[in-house]
PDB file of C-alpha atoms and ligand atoms in Angstrom:
ATOM      1  CA  MET H 116       9.806-158.054  97.138  1.00 95.00           C
ATOM      2  CA  LYS H 117      10.538-161.334  98.635  1.00 98.00           C
ATOM      3  CA  PHE H 118      12.343-161.629 102.127  1.00 98.00           C
ATOM      4  CA  SER H 119      14.356-164.368 103.799  1.00 99.00           C
ATOM      5  CA  ALA H 120      14.373-164.358 107.693  1.00 99.00           C
ATOM      6  CA  ASN H 121      17.954-164.738 108.974  1.00 99.00           C
ATOM      7  CA  LEU H 122      17.363-166.974 111.998  1.00 98.00           C
ATOM      8  CA  GLY H 123      20.864-166.101 113.481  1.00 98.00           C
ATOM      9  CA  PHE H 124      19.311-162.840 114.471  1.00 98.00           C
ATOM     10  CA  LEU H 125      15.437-163.108 114.076  1.00 98.00           C
ATOM     11  CA  TRP H 126      13.721-165.436 116.660  1.00 98.00           C
ATOM     12  CA  SER H 127      17.196-166.582 117.868  1.00 98.00           C
ATOM     13  CA  ASP H 128      15.680-167.043 121.305  1.00 97.00           C
ATOM     14  CA  ARG H 129      13.710-170.127 119.924  1.00 98.00           C
ATOM     15  CA  PRO H 130      14.878-173.494 118.871  1.00 98.00           C
ATOM     16  CA  LEU H 131      15.675-173.287 115.133  1.00 98.00           C
ATOM     17  CA  PRO H 132      12.785-175.494 113.916  1.00 98.00           C
ATOM     18  CA  ASP H 133      10.426-173.103 115.911  1.00 98.00           C
ATOM     19  CA  ALA H 134      12.029-170.076 114.430  1.00 98.00           C
ATOM     20  CA  ILE H 135      11.463-171.564 111.040  1.00 99.00           C
ATOM     21  CA  ARG H 136       7.834-171.865 111.930  1.00 98.00           C
ATOM     22  CA  ALA H 137       7.642-168.253 113.239  1.00 98.00           C
ATOM     23  CA  ALA H 138       9.277-166.991 109.995  1.00 98.00           C
ATOM     24  CA  LYS H 139       6.475-168.703 108.014  1.00 98.00           C
ATOM     25  CA  ALA H 140       3.804-167.266 110.314  1.00 98.00           C
ATOM     26  CA  ALA H 141       5.174-163.917 109.858  1.00 98.00           C
ATOM     27  CA  GLY H 142       5.155-164.072 106.042  1.00 98.00           C
ATOM     28  CA  PHE H 143       8.689-164.487 105.150  1.00 98.00           C
ATOM     29  CA  ASP H 144       9.446-166.335 101.809  1.00 98.00           C
ATOM     30  CA  ALA H 145      12.530-168.079 102.828  1.00 99.00           C
ATOM     31  CA  VAL H 146      14.968-168.625 105.892  1.00 99.00           C
ATOM     32  CA  GLU H 147      18.828-168.493 106.350  1.00 99.00           C
ATOM     33  CA  CYS H 148      20.803-169.173 109.433  1.00 98.00           C
ATOM     34  CA  HIS H 149      24.283-168.771 110.783  1.00 98.00           C
ATOM     35  CA  TRP H 150      25.548-171.950 112.583  1.00 98.00           C
ATOM     36  CA  PRO H 151      22.762-174.540 112.873  1.00 98.00           C
ATOM     37  CA  TYR H 152      25.074-177.436 113.802  1.00 98.00           C
ATOM     38  CA  ALA H 153      23.797-178.042 117.290  1.00 98.00           C
ATOM     39  CA  VAL H 154      20.419-178.884 115.900  1.00 98.00           C
ATOM     40  CA  PRO H 155      19.975-182.314 114.025  1.00 98.00           C
ATOM     41  CA  ALA H 156      19.613-181.611 110.401  1.00 98.00           C
ATOM     42  CA  ALA H 157      16.543-183.854 110.252  1.00 98.00           C
ATOM     43  CA  GLU H 158      14.664-181.582 112.575  1.00 98.00           C
ATOM     44  CA  VAL H 159      15.410-178.519 110.563  1.00 98.00           C
ATOM     45  CA  LYS H 160      14.506-180.354 107.277  1.00 98.00           C
ATOM     46  CA  ALA H 161      11.164-181.486 108.856  1.00 98.00           C
ATOM     47  CA  ALA H 162      10.309-177.733 109.746  1.00 98.00           C
ATOM     48  CA  LEU H 163      11.364-176.620 106.280  1.00 99.00           C
ATOM     49  CA  ASP H 164       9.142-179.364 104.685  1.00 98.00           C
ATOM     50  CA  GLU H 165       6.180-178.498 107.153  1.00 98.00           C
ATOM     51  CA  THR H 166       6.376-174.712 106.221  1.00 98.00           C
ATOM     52  CA  GLY H 167       7.489-175.072 102.695  1.00 98.00           C
ATOM     53  CA  LEU H 168      10.198-172.358 103.122  1.00 98.00           C
ATOM     54  CA  PRO H 169      13.464-172.841 101.459  1.00 98.00           C
ATOM     55  CA  MET H 170      16.846-172.526 103.483  1.00 98.00           C
ATOM     56  CA  LEU H 171      18.940-170.126 101.490  1.00 98.00           C
ATOM     57  CA  GLY H 172      22.149-170.530 103.364  1.00 98.00           C
ATOM     58  CA  LEU H 173      24.305-171.372 106.489  1.00 98.00           C
ATOM     59  CA  ASN H 174      27.739-170.492 107.484  1.00 98.00           C
ATOM     60  CA  THR H 175      30.836-172.533 108.015  1.00 98.00           C
ATOM     61  CA  SER H 176      31.835-172.953 111.692  1.00 98.00           C
ATOM     62  CA  ARG H 177      33.643-170.115 113.290  1.00 98.00           C
ATOM     63  CA  GLY H 178      36.135-172.435 115.102  1.00 98.00           C
ATOM     64  CA  ASN H 179      37.035-171.789 118.697  1.00 97.00           C
ATOM     65  CA  VAL H 180      34.706-168.873 119.457  1.00 96.00           C
ATOM     66  CA  ALA H 181      35.668-168.711 123.149  1.00 97.00           C
ATOM     67  CA  GLY H 182      39.206-168.045 121.864  1.00 97.00           C
ATOM     68  CA  GLY H 183      38.030-165.348 119.582  1.00 96.00           C
ATOM     69  CA  GLU H 184      37.968-167.234 116.274  1.00 98.00           C
ATOM     70  CA  ASN H 185      35.409-166.104 113.602  1.00 98.00           C
ATOM     71  CA  GLY H 186      35.960-168.421 110.737  1.00 98.00           C
ATOM     72  CA  LEU H 187      39.062-170.477 109.656  1.00 98.00           C
ATOM     73  CA  SER H 188      39.390-170.406 105.859  1.00 98.00           C
ATOM     74  CA  ALA H 189      41.972-167.671 105.686  1.00 98.00           C
ATOM     75  CA  LEU H 190      44.035-168.787 108.778  1.00 97.00           C
ATOM     76  CA  PRO H 191      47.483-170.152 107.523  1.00 97.00           C
ATOM     77  CA  GLY H 192      48.317-173.498 109.189  1.00 97.00           C
ATOM     78  CA  ARG H 193      44.594-174.205 109.897  1.00 97.00           C
ATOM     79  CA  GLU H 194      43.730-175.866 106.444  1.00 98.00           C
ATOM     80  CA  THR H 195      42.722-179.162 108.055  1.00 98.00           C
ATOM     81  CA  ASP H 196      40.334-177.469 110.452  1.00 98.00           C
ATOM     82  CA  ALA H 197      39.132-175.145 107.614  1.00 98.00           C
ATOM     83  CA  ARG H 198      38.374-177.904 105.425  1.00 98.00           C
ATOM     84  CA  ALA H 199      36.537-180.075 107.981  1.00 98.00           C
ATOM     85  CA  ALA H 200      34.497-176.948 108.599  1.00 98.00           C
ATOM     86  CA  ILE H 201      33.532-176.685 104.952  1.00 99.00           C
ATOM     87  CA  ASP H 202      32.905-180.455 104.777  1.00 98.00           C
ATOM     88  CA  GLU H 203      30.543-180.125 107.738  1.00 98.00           C
ATOM     89  CA  ALA H 204      28.806-177.052 106.123  1.00 98.00           C
ATOM     90  CA  LEU H 205      28.207-178.754 102.858  1.00 98.00           C
ATOM     91  CA  ALA H 206      27.114-182.060 104.380  1.00 98.00           C
ATOM     92  CA  TYR H 207      24.531-179.953 106.496  1.00 98.00           C
ATOM     93  CA  ALA H 208      23.483-178.041 103.658  1.00 98.00           C
ATOM     94  CA  SER H 209      22.870-181.026 101.557  1.00 98.00           C
ATOM     95  CA  ALA H 210      20.860-182.578 104.348  1.00 98.00           C
ATOM     96  CA  VAL H 211      18.538-179.631 104.763  1.00 98.00           C
ATOM     97  CA  GLY H 212      18.453-178.672 101.021  1.00 98.00           C
ATOM     98  CA  ALA H 213      20.209-175.305 101.731  1.00 98.00           C
ATOM     99  CA  SER H 214      21.367-173.374  98.573  1.00 98.00           C
ATOM    100  CA  ALA H 215      24.426-171.632  99.801  1.00 98.00           C
ATOM    101  CA  VAL H 216      27.274-172.003 102.243  1.00 99.00           C
ATOM    102  CA  HIS H 217      29.072-168.853 103.515  1.00 99.00           C
ATOM    103  CA  VAL H 218      32.741-169.720 103.870  1.00 99.00           C
ATOM    104  CA  MET H 219      33.992-167.644 106.753  1.00 98.00           C
ATOM    105  CA  ALA H 220      37.478-166.322 106.475  1.00 98.00           C
ATOM    106  CA  GLY H 221      38.386-165.549 109.988  1.00 98.00           C
ATOM    107  CA  PHE H 222      40.731-163.068 111.680  1.00 98.00           C
ATOM    108  CA  ALA H 223      43.919-163.079 109.677  1.00 97.00           C
ATOM    109  CA  ARG H 224      46.606-160.479 108.856  1.00 88.00           C
ATOM    110  CA  GLU H 225      49.428-162.840 107.768  1.00 88.00           C
ATOM    111  CA  ALA H 226      50.907-162.323 104.202  1.00 90.00           C
ATOM    112  CA  GLU H 227      49.797-165.769 103.270  1.00 97.00           C
ATOM    113  CA  ALA H 228      46.147-165.311 104.223  1.00 98.00           C
ATOM    114  CA  HIS H 229      45.064-164.500 100.844  1.00 98.00           C
ATOM    115  CA  ARG H 230      46.692-167.633  99.502  1.00 98.00           C
ATOM    116  CA  THR H 231      45.311-169.779 102.281  1.00 98.00           C
ATOM    117  CA  PHE H 232      41.861-168.369 101.773  1.00 98.00           C
ATOM    118  CA  THR H 233      41.835-168.845  97.862  1.00 98.00           C
ATOM    119  CA  ALA H 234      43.036-172.473  98.446  1.00 98.00           C
ATOM    120  CA  ASN H 235      40.431-173.321 100.758  1.00 98.00           C
ATOM    121  CA  LEU H 236      37.786-171.681  98.652  1.00 98.00           C
ATOM    122  CA  ARG H 237      39.064-173.773  95.616  1.00 98.00           C
ATOM    123  CA  TYR H 238      38.630-176.787  97.651  1.00 98.00           C
ATOM    124  CA  ALA H 239      35.021-175.747  98.687  1.00 98.00           C
ATOM    125  CA  CYS H 240      34.137-175.007  95.146  1.00 98.00           C
ATOM    126  CA  ALA H 241      35.377-178.542  94.166  1.00 98.00           C
ATOM    127  CA  GLN H 242      33.483-180.263  96.947  1.00 98.00           C
ATOM    128  CA  ALA H 243      30.168-178.428  96.605  1.00 98.00           C
ATOM    129  CA  PRO H 244      27.377-180.552  95.162  1.00 97.00           C
ATOM    130  CA  GLU H 245      25.361-179.160  92.290  1.00 96.00           C
ATOM    131  CA  GLY H 246      22.934-176.534  93.359  1.00 96.00           C
ATOM    132  CA  VAL H 247      24.991-175.298  96.372  1.00 98.00           C
ATOM    133  CA  THR H 248      26.704-171.965  95.954  1.00 98.00           C
ATOM    134  CA  LEU H 249      29.699-170.853  98.013  1.00 98.00           C
ATOM    135  CA  LEU H 250      29.352-167.286  99.282  1.00 99.00           C
ATOM    136  CA  ILE H 251      32.112-164.921 100.751  1.00 99.00           C
ATOM    137  CA  GLU H 252      31.121-161.934 102.751  1.00 98.00           C
ATOM    138  CA  PRO H 253      33.100-158.825 103.697  1.00 98.00           C
ATOM    139  CA  LEU H 254      32.417-157.826 107.340  1.00 98.00           C
ATOM    140  CA  ASN H 255      32.719-154.244 108.369  1.00 98.00           C
ATOM    141  CA  ARG H 256      35.830-153.139 110.270  1.00 97.00           C
ATOM    142  CA  HIS H 257      33.849-151.795 113.067  1.00 98.00           C
ATOM    143  CA  ASP H 258      32.179-154.845 114.162  1.00 98.00           C
ATOM    144  CA  ALA H 259      34.841-157.228 113.160  1.00 97.00           C
ATOM    145  CA  PRO H 260      38.184-155.566 113.218  1.00 97.00           C
ATOM    146  CA  GLY H 261      41.028-157.757 111.834  1.00 97.00           C
ATOM    147  CA  TYR H 262      38.588-159.945 109.740  1.00 98.00           C
ATOM    148  CA  PHE H 263      40.494-161.028 106.681  1.00 98.00           C
ATOM    149  CA  LEU H 264      37.694-160.097 104.125  1.00 98.00           C
ATOM    150  CA  GLN H 265      36.834-156.401 104.703  1.00 97.00           C
ATOM    151  CA  THR H 266      35.655-154.817 101.346  1.00 98.00           C
ATOM    152  CA  THR H 267      33.696-155.915  98.267  1.00 98.00           C
ATOM    153  CA  ASP H 268      36.774-154.910  96.071  1.00 98.00           C
ATOM    154  CA  GLN H 269      38.838-157.513  97.972  1.00 97.00           C
ATOM    155  CA  ALA H 270      36.132-160.083  97.558  1.00 98.00           C
ATOM    156  CA  LEU H 271      35.891-159.318  93.775  1.00 98.00           C
ATOM    157  CA  VAL H 272      39.690-159.965  93.404  1.00 98.00           C
ATOM    158  CA  ILE H 273      39.255-163.304  95.062  1.00 98.00           C
ATOM    159  CA  ILE H 274      36.192-164.209  93.104  1.00 98.00           C
ATOM    160  CA  ASP H 275      37.899-163.219  89.765  1.00 98.00           C
ATOM    161  CA  GLU H 276      41.044-165.140  90.652  1.00 98.00           C
ATOM    162  CA  ILE H 277      39.338-168.299  91.401  1.00 98.00           C
ATOM    163  CA  GLY H 278      36.879-168.016  88.504  1.00 98.00           C
ATOM    164  CA  ALA H 279      34.543-170.667  89.772  1.00 98.00           C
ATOM    165  CA  PRO H 280      30.838-170.371  88.802  1.00 98.00           C
ATOM    166  CA  ASN H 281      29.742-171.616  92.141  1.00 98.00           C
ATOM    167  CA  LEU H 282      31.586-168.748  94.090  1.00 99.00           C
ATOM    168  CA  LYS H 283      29.714-165.557  94.644  1.00 98.00           C
ATOM    169  CA  LEU H 284      29.612-162.635  96.880  1.00 99.00           C
ATOM    170  CA  MET H 285      27.348-162.244  99.867  1.00 99.00           C
ATOM    171  CA  PHE H 286      26.438-158.515  99.388  1.00 98.00           C
ATOM    172  CA  ASP H 287      25.305-157.414 102.889  1.00 99.00           C
ATOM    173  CA  CYS H 288      23.972-153.764 102.543  1.00 98.00           C
ATOM    174  CA  TYR H 289      24.693-153.335 106.277  1.00 99.00           C
ATOM    175  CA  HIS H 290      28.454-154.044 106.080  1.00 98.00           C
ATOM    176  CA  VAL H 291      28.859-152.215 102.617  1.00 98.00           C
ATOM    177  CA  GLY H 292      26.922-149.263 104.223  1.00 98.00           C
ATOM    178  CA  ARG H 293      29.260-149.260 107.256  1.00 98.00           C
ATOM    179  CA  THR H 294      32.498-149.635 105.457  1.00 95.00           C
ATOM    180  CA  GLU H 295      32.212-148.398 101.995  1.00 97.00           C
ATOM    181  CA  GLY H 296      28.712-146.520 101.388  1.00 97.00           C
ATOM    182  CA  ASP H 297      27.323-145.987  97.946  1.00 97.00           C
ATOM    183  CA  ILE H 298      25.255-149.155  98.395  1.00 98.00           C
ATOM    184  CA  VAL H 299      23.300-149.141  95.220  1.00 98.00           C
ATOM    185  CA  THR H 300      26.020-148.222  92.860  1.00 98.00           C
ATOM    186  CA  ARG H 301      28.282-150.962  94.508  1.00 98.00           C
ATOM    187  CA  LEU H 302      25.401-153.492  94.109  1.00 98.00           C
ATOM    188  CA  LYS H 303      24.846-152.560  90.419  1.00 98.00           C
ATOM    189  CA  ASP H 304      28.550-152.857  89.577  1.00 98.00           C
ATOM    190  CA  LEU H 305      28.877-156.167  91.435  1.00 98.00           C
ATOM    191  CA  LEU H 306      25.606-157.750  90.463  1.00 98.00           C
ATOM    192  CA  PRO H 307      27.222-160.435  88.081  1.00 98.00           C
ATOM    193  CA  VAL H 308      29.086-161.811  91.066  1.00 98.00           C
ATOM    194  CA  VAL H 309      26.280-161.409  93.682  1.00 98.00           C
ATOM    195  CA  GLY H 310      24.860-164.693  95.200  1.00 98.00           C
ATOM    196  CA  HIS H 311      22.712-163.186  97.934  1.00 99.00           C
ATOM    197  CA  ILE H 312      21.796-159.835  99.385  1.00 99.00           C
ATOM    198  CA  GLN H 313      21.189-159.039 103.029  1.00 99.00           C
ATOM    199  CA  PHE H 314      20.273-155.784 104.905  1.00 99.00           C
ATOM    200  CA  ALA H 315      19.868-154.103 108.258  1.00 99.00           C
ATOM    201  CA  SER H 316      19.791-150.533 109.297  1.00 98.00           C
ATOM    202  CA  VAL H 317      23.073-148.436 109.196  1.00 98.00           C
ATOM    203  CA  PRO H 318      24.680-148.047 111.717  1.00 98.00           C
ATOM    204  CA  ASP H 319      22.628-149.702 114.299  1.00 98.00           C
ATOM    205  CA  ARG H 320      21.909-153.081 112.534  1.00 98.00           C
ATOM    206  CA  ALA H 321      18.305-152.764 113.474  1.00 98.00           C
ATOM    207  CA  ALA H 322      15.178-153.187 111.380  1.00 98.00           C
ATOM    208  CA  PRO H 323      15.414-151.385 107.945  1.00 98.00           C
ATOM    209  CA  ASP H 324      12.913-148.695 108.878  1.00 97.00           C
ATOM    210  CA  ARG H 325      15.537-146.429 110.380  1.00 98.00           C
ATOM    211  CA  GLY H 326      19.030-145.125 110.379  1.00 98.00           C
ATOM    212  CA  GLU H 327      20.938-143.472 107.519  1.00 98.00           C
ATOM    213  CA  VAL H 328      20.108-145.827 104.662  1.00 98.00           C
ATOM    214  CA  ASN H 329      16.873-145.379 102.884  1.00 98.00           C
ATOM    215  CA  TYR H 330      15.849-148.837 102.357  1.00 98.00           C
ATOM    216  CA  ALA H 331      12.763-147.918 100.296  1.00 98.00           C
ATOM    217  CA  PHE H 332      15.115-146.576  97.636  1.00 98.00           C
ATOM    218  CA  VAL H 333      17.565-149.564  98.021  1.00 98.00           C
ATOM    219  CA  PHE H 334      14.841-152.199  97.705  1.00 98.00           C
ATOM    220  CA  ASP H 335      13.204-150.287  94.782  1.00 97.00           C
ATOM    221  CA  THR H 336      16.510-150.309  92.954  1.00 98.00           C
ATOM    222  CA  ILE H 337      16.916-153.921  93.646  1.00 98.00           C
ATOM    223  CA  ARG H 338      13.472-154.691  92.262  1.00 97.00           C
ATOM    224  CA  ARG H 339      14.219-152.551  89.186  1.00 97.00           C
ATOM    225  CA  ILE H 340      17.595-154.248  88.247  1.00 97.00           C
ATOM    226  CA  GLY H 341      15.506-157.555  88.288  1.00 96.00           C
ATOM    227  CA  TRP H 342      16.827-159.150  91.411  1.00 98.00           C
ATOM    228  CA  ASP H 343      13.864-161.539  92.349  1.00 97.00           C
ATOM    229  CA  ASN H 344      15.470-163.687  95.098  1.00 98.00           C
ATOM    230  CA  PRO H 345      14.495-163.074  98.604  1.00 98.00           C
ATOM    231  CA  LEU H 346      16.537-160.535 100.515  1.00 98.00           C
ATOM    232  CA  GLY H 347      18.035-161.583 103.719  1.00 99.00           C
ATOM    233  CA  ALA H 348      16.673-159.634 106.788  1.00 99.00           C
ATOM    234  CA  GLU H 349      19.842-159.868 108.979  1.00 99.00           C
ATOM    235  CA  TYR H 350      19.129-157.321 111.700  1.00 98.00           C
ATOM    236  CA  LYS H 351      19.139-157.521 115.553  1.00 98.00           C
ATOM    237  CA  PRO H 352      15.610-157.142 116.740  1.00 98.00           C
ATOM    238  CA  GLY H 353      16.689-155.938 120.202  1.00 96.00           C
ATOM    239  CA  GLY H 354      13.509-157.549 121.719  1.00 96.00           C
ATOM    240  CA  PRO H 355      10.735-159.777 120.384  1.00 98.00           C
ATOM    241  CA  THR H 356      11.116-160.131 116.626  1.00 98.00           C
ATOM    242  CA  ASP H 357       7.391-160.058 116.020  1.00 98.00           C
ATOM    243  CA  ALA H 358       7.304-156.439 117.350  1.00 98.00           C
ATOM    244  CA  THR H 359       9.944-155.373 114.717  1.00 98.00           C
ATOM    245  CA  LEU H 360       8.263-156.549 111.589  1.00 98.00           C
ATOM    246  CA  GLY H 361       6.208-153.421 110.708  1.00 98.00           C
ATOM    247  CA  TRP H 362       8.623-152.623 107.849  1.00 98.00           C
ATOM    248  CA  MET H 363       7.487-155.595 105.715  1.00 98.00           C
ATOM    249  CA  ALA H 364       4.103-154.255 104.921  1.00 96.00           C
ATOM    250  CA  ALA H 365       5.311-151.414 102.800  1.00 95.00           C
ATOM    251  CA  TYR H 366       7.065-153.950 100.325  1.00 95.00           C
ATOM    252  CA  ARG H 367       4.065-156.444  99.987  1.00 86.00           C
TER     253      ARG H 367
HETATM  254  O1  LIG N 156      26.781-160.330 108.299  1.00 88.22           O
HETATM  255  C1  LIG N 156      27.019-161.212 109.062  1.00 88.22           C
HETATM  256  O2  LIG N 156      27.494-160.996 110.111  1.00 88.22           O
HETATM  257  C2  LIG N 156      26.578-162.531 108.586  1.00 88.22           C
HETATM  258  O3  LIG N 156      26.091-162.523 107.320  1.00 88.22           O
HETATM  259  C3  LIG N 156      27.417-163.736 108.870  1.00 88.22           C
HETATM  260  O4  LIG N 156      27.407-164.749 108.202  1.00 88.22           O
HETATM  261  C4  LIG N 156      28.237-163.873 110.225  1.00 88.22           C
HETATM  262  O5  LIG N 156      29.268-163.010 110.410  1.00 88.22           O
HETATM  263 MG1   MG N 157      25.575-160.706 106.632  1.00 88.22          MG
END
């Protein structure tokens, strides 16, 4: 199995270039991040070149975080800000060679939110350069109550409606486990539209060696169905990241 270190959580106490180096030293095959914008893209690119690790993805900006925002693309009336965030993410992805951008929907309950999200996603799909995939990710209702995109069924409707080859699903086993369950069946059913897979223990969002989901079974299923891309370790280490990596040895 190949694994990608999600540097939004792993080694998040270090500057991003150092976190990339730590992921390399720990044996990860790739990295991904959340919101790298405070770090000059050239510094991230230099660390990626130095380590040889690919950057699998980054997120569009959340907007006004202090004001409670968690993404802009489904917010009616905020199209200008949402598209600026998409442009920013695509530019950063191009500068560091990242292969995906997660377009964050945000907290929205208005009737027009679906129409707003699909219009902004169409914009993103049209703007994305060759080799950059757009991802949408349902977040579980416990951690992100009120988030517009909550289930894989809802994401599938959106992906089908837009019908763009560069729009895919971020299948985060943690969120699916918390909201929907039946992780491996959902994953097999959705495989044609899956662009990236992430994981963490359920329900604690810790390393995958605990909790109610048997990740040995999940990872074995993923291997059997032929998914060969690195799986995103997006868990909260709750202390020094290096002390939480014992789970990796079993899959090497
Ligand atoms: O699962 C998550 O929370 C992330 O993948 C993310 O991109 C930010 O919400
Ligand atoms: Mg995730």
